[in-house]
Amino acid sequence: MSRAMKIRLPAQTVEVDPDLWALAYSVDRAEVRDDVKAYFDGYFQQIIEGLDLQPKGSNP
């Protein structure tokens, strides 16, 4: 069995309409930046787990 690999993904920049985000997620417009960051935190790992490609027995 192969060992797990840790792969750092480069920083990603997303562009959102802060008014639409605030409305859609019921947050204050001043909190949009932090809310977007929190929303996507761990997102890529969730995709890997959804594809069942994480190392077995790992706890990322």
PDB file of N, CA, C and O in Angstrom:
ATOM      1  N   MET A   1       0.840  -1.174   0.000  1.00  0.00           N
ATOM      2  CA  MET A   1       0.000   0.000   0.000  1.00  0.00           C
ATOM      3  C   MET A   1       0.887   1.240   0.000  1.00  0.00           C
ATOM      4  O   MET A   1       1.890   1.293   0.691  1.00  0.00           O
ATOM      5  N   SER A   2       0.516   2.233  -0.763  1.00  0.00           N
ATOM      6  CA  SER A   2       1.315   3.454  -0.839  1.00  0.00           C
ATOM      7  C   SER A   2       1.040   4.361   0.353  1.00  0.00           C
ATOM      8  O   SER A   2       0.017   4.259   1.006  1.00  0.00           O
ATOM      9  N   ARG A   3       1.996   5.246   0.603  1.00  0.00           N
ATOM     10  CA  ARG A   3       1.844   6.200   1.701  1.00  0.00           C
ATOM     11  C   ARG A   3       1.070   7.420   1.218  1.00  0.00           C
ATOM     12  O   ARG A   3       1.047   7.724   0.036  1.00  0.00           O
ATOM     13  N   ALA A   4       0.495   8.125   2.168  1.00  0.00           N
ATOM     14  CA  ALA A   4      -0.266   9.331   1.841  1.00  0.00           C
ATOM     15  C   ALA A   4       0.677  10.438   1.378  1.00  0.00           C
ATOM     16  O   ALA A   4       1.822  10.507   1.810  1.00  0.00           O
ATOM     17  N   MET A   5       0.185  11.272   0.508  1.00  0.00           N
ATOM     18  CA  MET A   5       0.930  12.443   0.051  1.00  0.00           C
ATOM     19  C   MET A   5       0.200  13.681   0.544  1.00  0.00           C
ATOM     20  O   MET A   5      -1.023  13.748   0.492  1.00  0.00           O
ATOM     21  N   LYS A   6       0.955  14.651   1.007  1.00  0.00           N
ATOM     22  CA  LYS A   6       0.383  15.952   1.330  1.00  0.00           C
ATOM     23  C   LYS A   6       0.789  16.892   0.210  1.00  0.00           C
ATOM     24  O   LYS A   6       1.969  17.015  -0.105  1.00  0.00           O
ATOM     25  N   ILE A   7      -0.196  17.527  -0.393  1.00  0.00           N
ATOM     26  CA  ILE A   7       0.040  18.397  -1.540  1.00  0.00           C
ATOM     27  C   ILE A   7      -0.518  19.776  -1.217  1.00  0.00           C
ATOM     28  O   ILE A   7      -1.715  19.923  -0.976  1.00  0.00           O
ATOM     29  N   ARG A   8       0.363  20.773  -1.174  1.00  0.00           N
ATOM     30  CA  ARG A   8      -0.085  22.143  -0.906  1.00  0.00           C
ATOM     31  C   ARG A   8      -0.592  22.753  -2.204  1.00  0.00           C
ATOM     32  O   ARG A   8       0.091  22.744  -3.217  1.00  0.00           O
ATOM     33  N   LEU A   9      -1.804  23.266  -2.143  1.00  0.00           N
ATOM     34  CA  LEU A   9      -2.380  23.933  -3.291  1.00  0.00           C
ATOM     35  C   LEU A   9      -2.083  25.427  -3.184  1.00  0.00           C
ATOM     36  O   LEU A   9      -2.153  25.993  -2.091  1.00  0.00           O
ATOM     37  N   PRO A  10      -1.776  26.065  -4.294  1.00  0.00           N
ATOM     38  CA  PRO A  10      -1.473  27.496  -4.236  1.00  0.00           C
ATOM     39  C   PRO A  10      -2.692  28.296  -3.788  1.00  0.00           C
ATOM     40  O   PRO A  10      -3.833  27.850  -3.942  1.00  0.00           O
ATOM     41  N   ALA A  11      -2.427  29.470  -3.265  1.00  0.00           N
ATOM     42  CA  ALA A  11      -3.518  30.347  -2.834  1.00  0.00           C
ATOM     43  C   ALA A  11      -4.487  30.580  -3.979  1.00  0.00           C
ATOM     44  O   ALA A  11      -4.094  30.673  -5.137  1.00  0.00           O
ATOM     45  N   GLN A  12      -5.718  30.674  -3.642  1.00  0.00           N
ATOM     46  CA  GLN A  12      -6.768  30.859  -4.637  1.00  0.00           C
ATOM     47  C   GLN A  12      -7.473  32.179  -4.341  1.00  0.00           C
ATOM     48  O   GLN A  12      -7.741  32.491  -3.193  1.00  0.00           O
ATOM     49  N   THR A  13      -7.756  32.936  -5.358  1.00  0.00           N
ATOM     50  CA  THR A  13      -8.508  34.165  -5.200  1.00  0.00           C
ATOM     51  C   THR A  13      -9.861  33.983  -5.859  1.00  0.00           C
ATOM     52  O   THR A  13      -9.944  33.517  -6.994  1.00  0.00           O
ATOM     53  N   VAL A  14     -10.911  34.309  -5.138  1.00  0.00           N
ATOM     54  CA  VAL A  14     -12.256  34.239  -5.707  1.00  0.00           C
ATOM     55  C   VAL A  14     -12.833  35.640  -5.725  1.00  0.00           C
ATOM     56  O   VAL A  14     -12.492  36.486  -4.900  1.00  0.00           O
ATOM     57  N   GLU A  15     -13.698  35.895  -6.682  1.00  0.00           N
ATOM     58  CA  GLU A  15     -14.342  37.191  -6.802  1.00  0.00           C
ATOM     59  C   GLU A  15     -15.829  37.003  -6.557  1.00  0.00           C
ATOM     60  O   GLU A  15     -16.470  36.166  -7.207  1.00  0.00           O
ATOM     61  N   VAL A  16     -16.359  37.705  -5.575  1.00  0.00           N
ATOM     62  CA  VAL A  16     -17.781  37.587  -5.246  1.00  0.00           C
ATOM     63  C   VAL A  16     -18.400  38.977  -5.179  1.00  0.00           C
ATOM     64  O   VAL A  16     -17.714  39.967  -4.937  1.00  0.00           O
ATOM     65  N   ASP A  17     -19.676  39.019  -5.395  1.00  0.00           N
ATOM     66  CA  ASP A  17     -20.434  40.251  -5.180  1.00  0.00           C
ATOM     67  C   ASP A  17     -20.781  40.259  -3.689  1.00  0.00           C
ATOM     68  O   ASP A  17     -21.553  39.416  -3.223  1.00  0.00           O
ATOM     69  N   PRO A  18     -20.209  41.167  -2.910  1.00  0.00           N
ATOM     70  CA  PRO A  18     -20.427  41.142  -1.466  1.00  0.00           C
ATOM     71  C   PRO A  18     -21.885  41.343  -1.061  1.00  0.00           C
ATOM     72  O   PRO A  18     -22.339  40.757  -0.076  1.00  0.00           O
ATOM     73  N   ASP A  19     -22.628  42.117  -1.830  1.00  0.00           N
ATOM     74  CA  ASP A  19     -24.040  42.318  -1.500  1.00  0.00           C
ATOM     75  C   ASP A  19     -24.844  41.040  -1.717  1.00  0.00           C
ATOM     76  O   ASP A  19     -25.683  40.671  -0.893  1.00  0.00           O
ATOM     77  N   LEU A  20     -24.574  40.360  -2.829  1.00  0.00           N
ATOM     78  CA  LEU A  20     -25.279  39.100  -3.102  1.00  0.00           C
ATOM     79  C   LEU A  20     -24.900  38.028  -2.086  1.00  0.00           C
ATOM     80  O   LEU A  20     -25.754  37.263  -1.622  1.00  0.00           O
ATOM     81  N   TRP A  21     -23.607  37.951  -1.723  1.00  0.00           N
ATOM     82  CA  TRP A  21     -23.167  36.959  -0.732  1.00  0.00           C
ATOM     83  C   TRP A  21     -23.844  37.235   0.607  1.00  0.00           C
ATOM     84  O   TRP A  21     -24.360  36.323   1.255  1.00  0.00           O
ATOM     85  N   ALA A  22     -23.816  38.489   1.025  1.00  0.00           N
ATOM     86  CA  ALA A  22     -24.427  38.857   2.309  1.00  0.00           C
ATOM     87  C   ALA A  22     -25.903  38.475   2.338  1.00  0.00           C
ATOM     88  O   ALA A  22     -26.399  37.946   3.344  1.00  0.00           O
ATOM     89  N   LEU A  23     -26.598  38.709   1.252  1.00  0.00           N
ATOM     90  CA  LEU A  23     -28.013  38.366   1.165  1.00  0.00           C
ATOM     91  C   LEU A  23     -28.221  36.851   1.169  1.00  0.00           C
ATOM     92  O   LEU A  23     -29.056  36.326   1.898  1.00  0.00           O
ATOM     93  N   ALA A  24     -27.443  36.155   0.358  1.00  0.00           N
ATOM     94  CA  ALA A  24     -27.616  34.701   0.225  1.00  0.00           C
ATOM     95  C   ALA A  24     -27.290  33.948   1.511  1.00  0.00           C
ATOM     96  O   ALA A  24     -27.910  32.932   1.818  1.00  0.00           O
ATOM     97  N   TYR A  25     -26.298  34.433   2.275  1.00  0.00           N
ATOM     98  CA  TYR A  25     -25.848  33.711   3.463  1.00  0.00           C
ATOM     99  C   TYR A  25     -26.201  34.426   4.763  1.00  0.00           C
ATOM    100  O   TYR A  25     -25.724  34.054   5.830  1.00  0.00           O
ATOM    101  N   SER A  26     -27.034  35.437   4.666  1.00  0.00           N
ATOM    102  CA  SER A  26     -27.534  36.166   5.838  1.00  0.00           C
ATOM    103  C   SER A  26     -26.415  36.635   6.764  1.00  0.00           C
ATOM    104  O   SER A  26     -26.438  36.373   7.971  1.00  0.00           O
ATOM    105  N   VAL A  27     -25.427  37.288   6.180  1.00  0.00           N
ATOM    106  CA  VAL A  27     -24.351  37.872   6.966  1.00  0.00           C
ATOM    107  C   VAL A  27     -24.288  39.359   6.677  1.00  0.00           C
ATOM    108  O   VAL A  27     -24.756  39.821   5.635  1.00  0.00           O
ATOM    109  N   ASP A  28     -23.708  40.074   7.594  1.00  0.00           N
ATOM    110  CA  ASP A  28     -23.499  41.492   7.396  1.00  0.00           C
ATOM    111  C   ASP A  28     -22.459  41.687   6.292  1.00  0.00           C
ATOM    112  O   ASP A  28     -21.506  40.923   6.198  1.00  0.00           O
ATOM    113  N   ARG A  29     -22.649  42.708   5.476  1.00  0.00           N
ATOM    114  CA  ARG A  29     -21.720  42.933   4.365  1.00  0.00           C
ATOM    115  C   ARG A  29     -20.281  43.058   4.855  1.00  0.00           C
ATOM    116  O   ARG A  29     -19.346  42.606   4.190  1.00  0.00           O
ATOM    117  N   ALA A  30     -20.072  43.629   6.021  1.00  0.00           N
ATOM    118  CA  ALA A  30     -18.726  43.791   6.577  1.00  0.00           C
ATOM    119  C   ALA A  30     -18.076  42.455   6.937  1.00  0.00           C
ATOM    120  O   ALA A  30     -16.861  42.376   7.092  1.00  0.00           O
ATOM    121  N   GLU A  31     -18.865  41.401   7.045  1.00  0.00           N
ATOM    122  CA  GLU A  31     -18.358  40.075   7.417  1.00  0.00           C
ATOM    123  C   GLU A  31     -18.166  39.153   6.219  1.00  0.00           C
ATOM    124  O   GLU A  31     -17.787  37.991   6.385  1.00  0.00           O
ATOM    125  N   VAL A  32     -18.437  39.649   5.021  1.00  0.00           N
ATOM    126  CA  VAL A  32     -18.401  38.799   3.826  1.00  0.00           C
ATOM    127  C   VAL A  32     -17.026  38.171   3.618  1.00  0.00           C
ATOM    128  O   VAL A  32     -16.922  36.968   3.383  1.00  0.00           O
ATOM    129  N   ARG A  33     -15.945  38.941   3.716  1.00  0.00           N
ATOM    130  CA  ARG A  33     -14.607  38.397   3.466  1.00  0.00           C
ATOM    131  C   ARG A  33     -14.324  37.195   4.378  1.00  0.00           C
ATOM    132  O   ARG A  33     -13.914  36.134   3.913  1.00  0.00           O
ATOM    133  N   ASP A  34     -14.563  37.350   5.676  1.00  0.00           N
ATOM    134  CA  ASP A  34     -14.313  36.258   6.609  1.00  0.00           C
ATOM    135  C   ASP A  34     -15.258  35.085   6.362  1.00  0.00           C
ATOM    136  O   ASP A  34     -14.871  33.927   6.501  1.00  0.00           O
ATOM    137  N   ASP A  35     -16.509  35.376   5.982  1.00  0.00           N
ATOM    138  CA  ASP A  35     -17.472  34.308   5.732  1.00  0.00           C
ATOM    139  C   ASP A  35     -17.081  33.486   4.509  1.00  0.00           C
ATOM    140  O   ASP A  35     -17.199  32.257   4.515  1.00  0.00           O
ATOM    141  N   VAL A  36     -16.607  34.149   3.456  1.00  0.00           N
ATOM    142  CA  VAL A  36     -16.162  33.433   2.252  1.00  0.00           C
ATOM    143  C   VAL A  36     -14.979  32.526   2.604  1.00  0.00           C
ATOM    144  O   VAL A  36     -14.937  31.357   2.211  1.00  0.00           O
ATOM    145  N   LYS A  37     -14.020  33.063   3.356  1.00  0.00           N
ATOM    146  CA  LYS A  37     -12.868  32.255   3.756  1.00  0.00           C
ATOM    147  C   LYS A  37     -13.304  31.037   4.563  1.00  0.00           C
ATOM    148  O   LYS A  37     -12.831  29.919   4.331  1.00  0.00           O
ATOM    149  N   ALA A  38     -14.212  31.247   5.504  1.00  0.00           N
ATOM    150  CA  ALA A  38     -14.698  30.136   6.330  1.00  0.00           C
ATOM    151  C   ALA A  38     -15.456  29.103   5.491  1.00  0.00           C
ATOM    152  O   ALA A  38     -15.333  27.895   5.705  1.00  0.00           O
ATOM    153  N   TYR A  39     -16.229  29.582   4.511  1.00  0.00           N
ATOM    154  CA  TYR A  39     -17.008  28.693   3.651  1.00  0.00           C
ATOM    155  C   TYR A  39     -16.108  27.724   2.895  1.00  0.00           C
ATOM    156  O   TYR A  39     -16.401  26.537   2.773  1.00  0.00           O
ATOM    157  N   PHE A  40     -14.994  28.231   2.386  1.00  0.00           N
ATOM    158  CA  PHE A  40     -14.116  27.409   1.561  1.00  0.00           C
ATOM    159  C   PHE A  40     -13.016  26.704   2.351  1.00  0.00           C
ATOM    160  O   PHE A  40     -12.286  25.888   1.787  1.00  0.00           O
ATOM    161  N   ASP A  41     -12.889  26.979   3.643  1.00  0.00           N
ATOM    162  CA  ASP A  41     -11.878  26.319   4.458  1.00  0.00           C
ATOM    163  C   ASP A  41     -12.141  24.813   4.473  1.00  0.00           C
ATOM    164  O   ASP A  41     -13.223  24.365   4.843  1.00  0.00           O
ATOM    165  N   GLY A  42     -11.184  24.050   4.041  1.00  0.00           N
ATOM    166  CA  GLY A  42     -11.327  22.591   4.002  1.00  0.00           C
ATOM    167  C   GLY A  42     -12.085  22.064   2.793  1.00  0.00           C
ATOM    168  O   GLY A  42     -12.308  20.855   2.674  1.00  0.00           O
ATOM    169  N   TYR A  43     -12.473  22.937   1.899  1.00  0.00           N
ATOM    170  CA  TYR A  43     -13.302  22.552   0.755  1.00  0.00           C
ATOM    171  C   TYR A  43     -12.639  21.490  -0.122  1.00  0.00           C
ATOM    172  O   TYR A  43     -13.269  20.501  -0.503  1.00  0.00           O
ATOM    173  N   PHE A  44     -11.353  21.678  -0.404  1.00  0.00           N
ATOM    174  CA  PHE A  44     -10.675  20.722  -1.292  1.00  0.00           C
ATOM    175  C   PHE A  44     -10.567  19.344  -0.644  1.00  0.00           C
ATOM    176  O   PHE A  44     -10.725  18.315  -1.315  1.00  0.00           O
ATOM    177  N   GLN A  45     -10.314  19.312   0.659  1.00  0.00           N
ATOM    178  CA  GLN A  45     -10.245  18.026   1.350  1.00  0.00           C
ATOM    179  C   GLN A  45     -11.607  17.333   1.328  1.00  0.00           C
ATOM    180  O   GLN A  45     -11.702  16.118   1.166  1.00  0.00           O
ATOM    181  N   GLN A  46     -12.674  18.109   1.459  1.00  0.00           N
ATOM    182  CA  GLN A  46     -14.018  17.534   1.383  1.00  0.00           C
ATOM    183  C   GLN A  46     -14.267  16.892   0.022  1.00  0.00           C
ATOM    184  O   GLN A  46     -14.905  15.843  -0.071  1.00  0.00           O
ATOM    185  N   ILE A  47     -13.758  17.514  -1.027  1.00  0.00           N
ATOM    186  CA  ILE A  47     -13.912  16.940  -2.370  1.00  0.00           C
ATOM    187  C   ILE A  47     -13.167  15.614  -2.454  1.00  0.00           C
ATOM    188  O   ILE A  47     -13.699  14.613  -2.953  1.00  0.00           O
ATOM    189  N   ILE A  48     -11.918  15.577  -1.957  1.00  0.00           N
ATOM    190  CA  ILE A  48     -11.136  14.335  -1.965  1.00  0.00           C
ATOM    191  C   ILE A  48     -11.877  13.243  -1.207  1.00  0.00           C
ATOM    192  O   ILE A  48     -11.979  12.103  -1.665  1.00  0.00           O
ATOM    193  N   GLU A  49     -12.420  13.591  -0.047  1.00  0.00           N
ATOM    194  CA  GLU A  49     -13.156  12.598   0.746  1.00  0.00           C
ATOM    195  C   GLU A  49     -14.424  12.155   0.033  1.00  0.00           C
ATOM    196  O   GLU A  49     -14.791  10.979   0.074  1.00  0.00           O
ATOM    197  N   GLY A  50     -15.109  13.097  -0.637  1.00  0.00           N
ATOM    198  CA  GLY A  50     -16.309  12.750  -1.383  1.00  0.00           C
ATOM    199  C   GLY A  50     -16.022  11.794  -2.537  1.00  0.00           C
ATOM    200  O   GLY A  50     -16.866  10.980  -2.907  1.00  0.00           O
ATOM    201  N   LEU A  51     -14.817  11.881  -3.081  1.00  0.00           N
ATOM    202  CA  LEU A  51     -14.397  10.976  -4.153  1.00  0.00           C
ATOM    203  C   LEU A  51     -13.798   9.677  -3.599  1.00  0.00           C
ATOM    204  O   LEU A  51     -13.397   8.813  -4.361  1.00  0.00           O
ATOM    205  N   ASP A  52     -13.738   9.580  -2.267  1.00  0.00           N
ATOM    206  CA  ASP A  52     -13.170   8.420  -1.558  1.00  0.00           C
ATOM    207  C   ASP A  52     -11.713   8.191  -1.969  1.00  0.00           C
ATOM    208  O   ASP A  52     -11.284   7.059  -2.223  1.00  0.00           O
ATOM    209  N   LEU A  53     -10.943   9.287  -2.037  1.00  0.00           N
ATOM    210  CA  LEU A  53      -9.551   9.197  -2.436  1.00  0.00           C
ATOM    211  C   LEU A  53      -8.575   9.531  -1.292  1.00  0.00           C
ATOM    212  O   LEU A  53      -7.378   9.619  -1.517  1.00  0.00           O
ATOM    213  N   GLN A  54      -9.113   9.718  -0.084  1.00  0.00           N
ATOM    214  CA  GLN A  54      -8.252   9.998   1.053  1.00  0.00           C
ATOM    215  C   GLN A  54      -7.577   8.716   1.514  1.00  0.00           C
ATOM    216  O   GLN A  54      -8.092   7.626   1.267  1.00  0.00           O
ATOM    217  N   PRO A  55      -6.415   8.831   2.147  1.00  0.00           N
ATOM    218  CA  PRO A  55      -5.757   7.623   2.669  1.00  0.00           C
ATOM    219  C   PRO A  55      -6.657   6.943   3.699  1.00  0.00           C
ATOM    220  O   PRO A  55      -7.287   7.604   4.517  1.00  0.00           O
ATOM    221  N   LYS A  56      -6.752   5.664   3.627  1.00  0.00           N
ATOM    222  CA  LYS A  56      -7.584   4.905   4.555  1.00  0.00           C
ATOM    223  C   LYS A  56      -7.000   5.021   5.960  1.00  0.00           C
ATOM    224  O   LYS A  56      -5.795   4.946   6.158  1.00  0.00           O
ATOM    225  N   GLY A  57      -7.863   5.247   6.931  1.00  0.00           N
ATOM    226  CA  GLY A  57      -7.430   5.350   8.317  1.00  0.00           C
ATOM    227  C   GLY A  57      -6.824   6.689   8.651  1.00  0.00           C
ATOM    228  O   GLY A  57      -6.315   6.885   9.749  1.00  0.00           O
ATOM    229  N   SER A  58      -6.844   7.639   7.718  1.00  0.00           N
ATOM    230  CA  SER A  58      -6.248   8.937   8.001  1.00  0.00           C
ATOM    231  C   SER A  58      -7.274   9.832   8.666  1.00  0.00           C
ATOM    232  O   SER A  58      -8.473   9.645   8.532  1.00  0.00           O
ATOM    233  N   ASN A  59      -6.775  10.813   9.351  1.00  0.00           N
ATOM    234  CA  ASN A  59      -7.636  11.802   9.989  1.00  0.00           C
ATOM    235  C   ASN A  59      -7.117  13.173   9.604  1.00  0.00           C
ATOM    236  O   ASN A  59      -6.359  13.769  10.351  1.00  0.00           O
ATOM    237  N   PRO A  60      -7.498  13.684   8.410  1.00  0.00           N
ATOM    238  CA  PRO A  60      -6.924  14.941   7.903  1.00  0.00           C
ATOM    239  C   PRO A  60      -7.241  16.128   8.775  1.00  0.00           C
ATOM    240  O   PRO A  60      -8.121  16.209   9.504  1.00  0.00           O
TER     241      PRO A  60
END
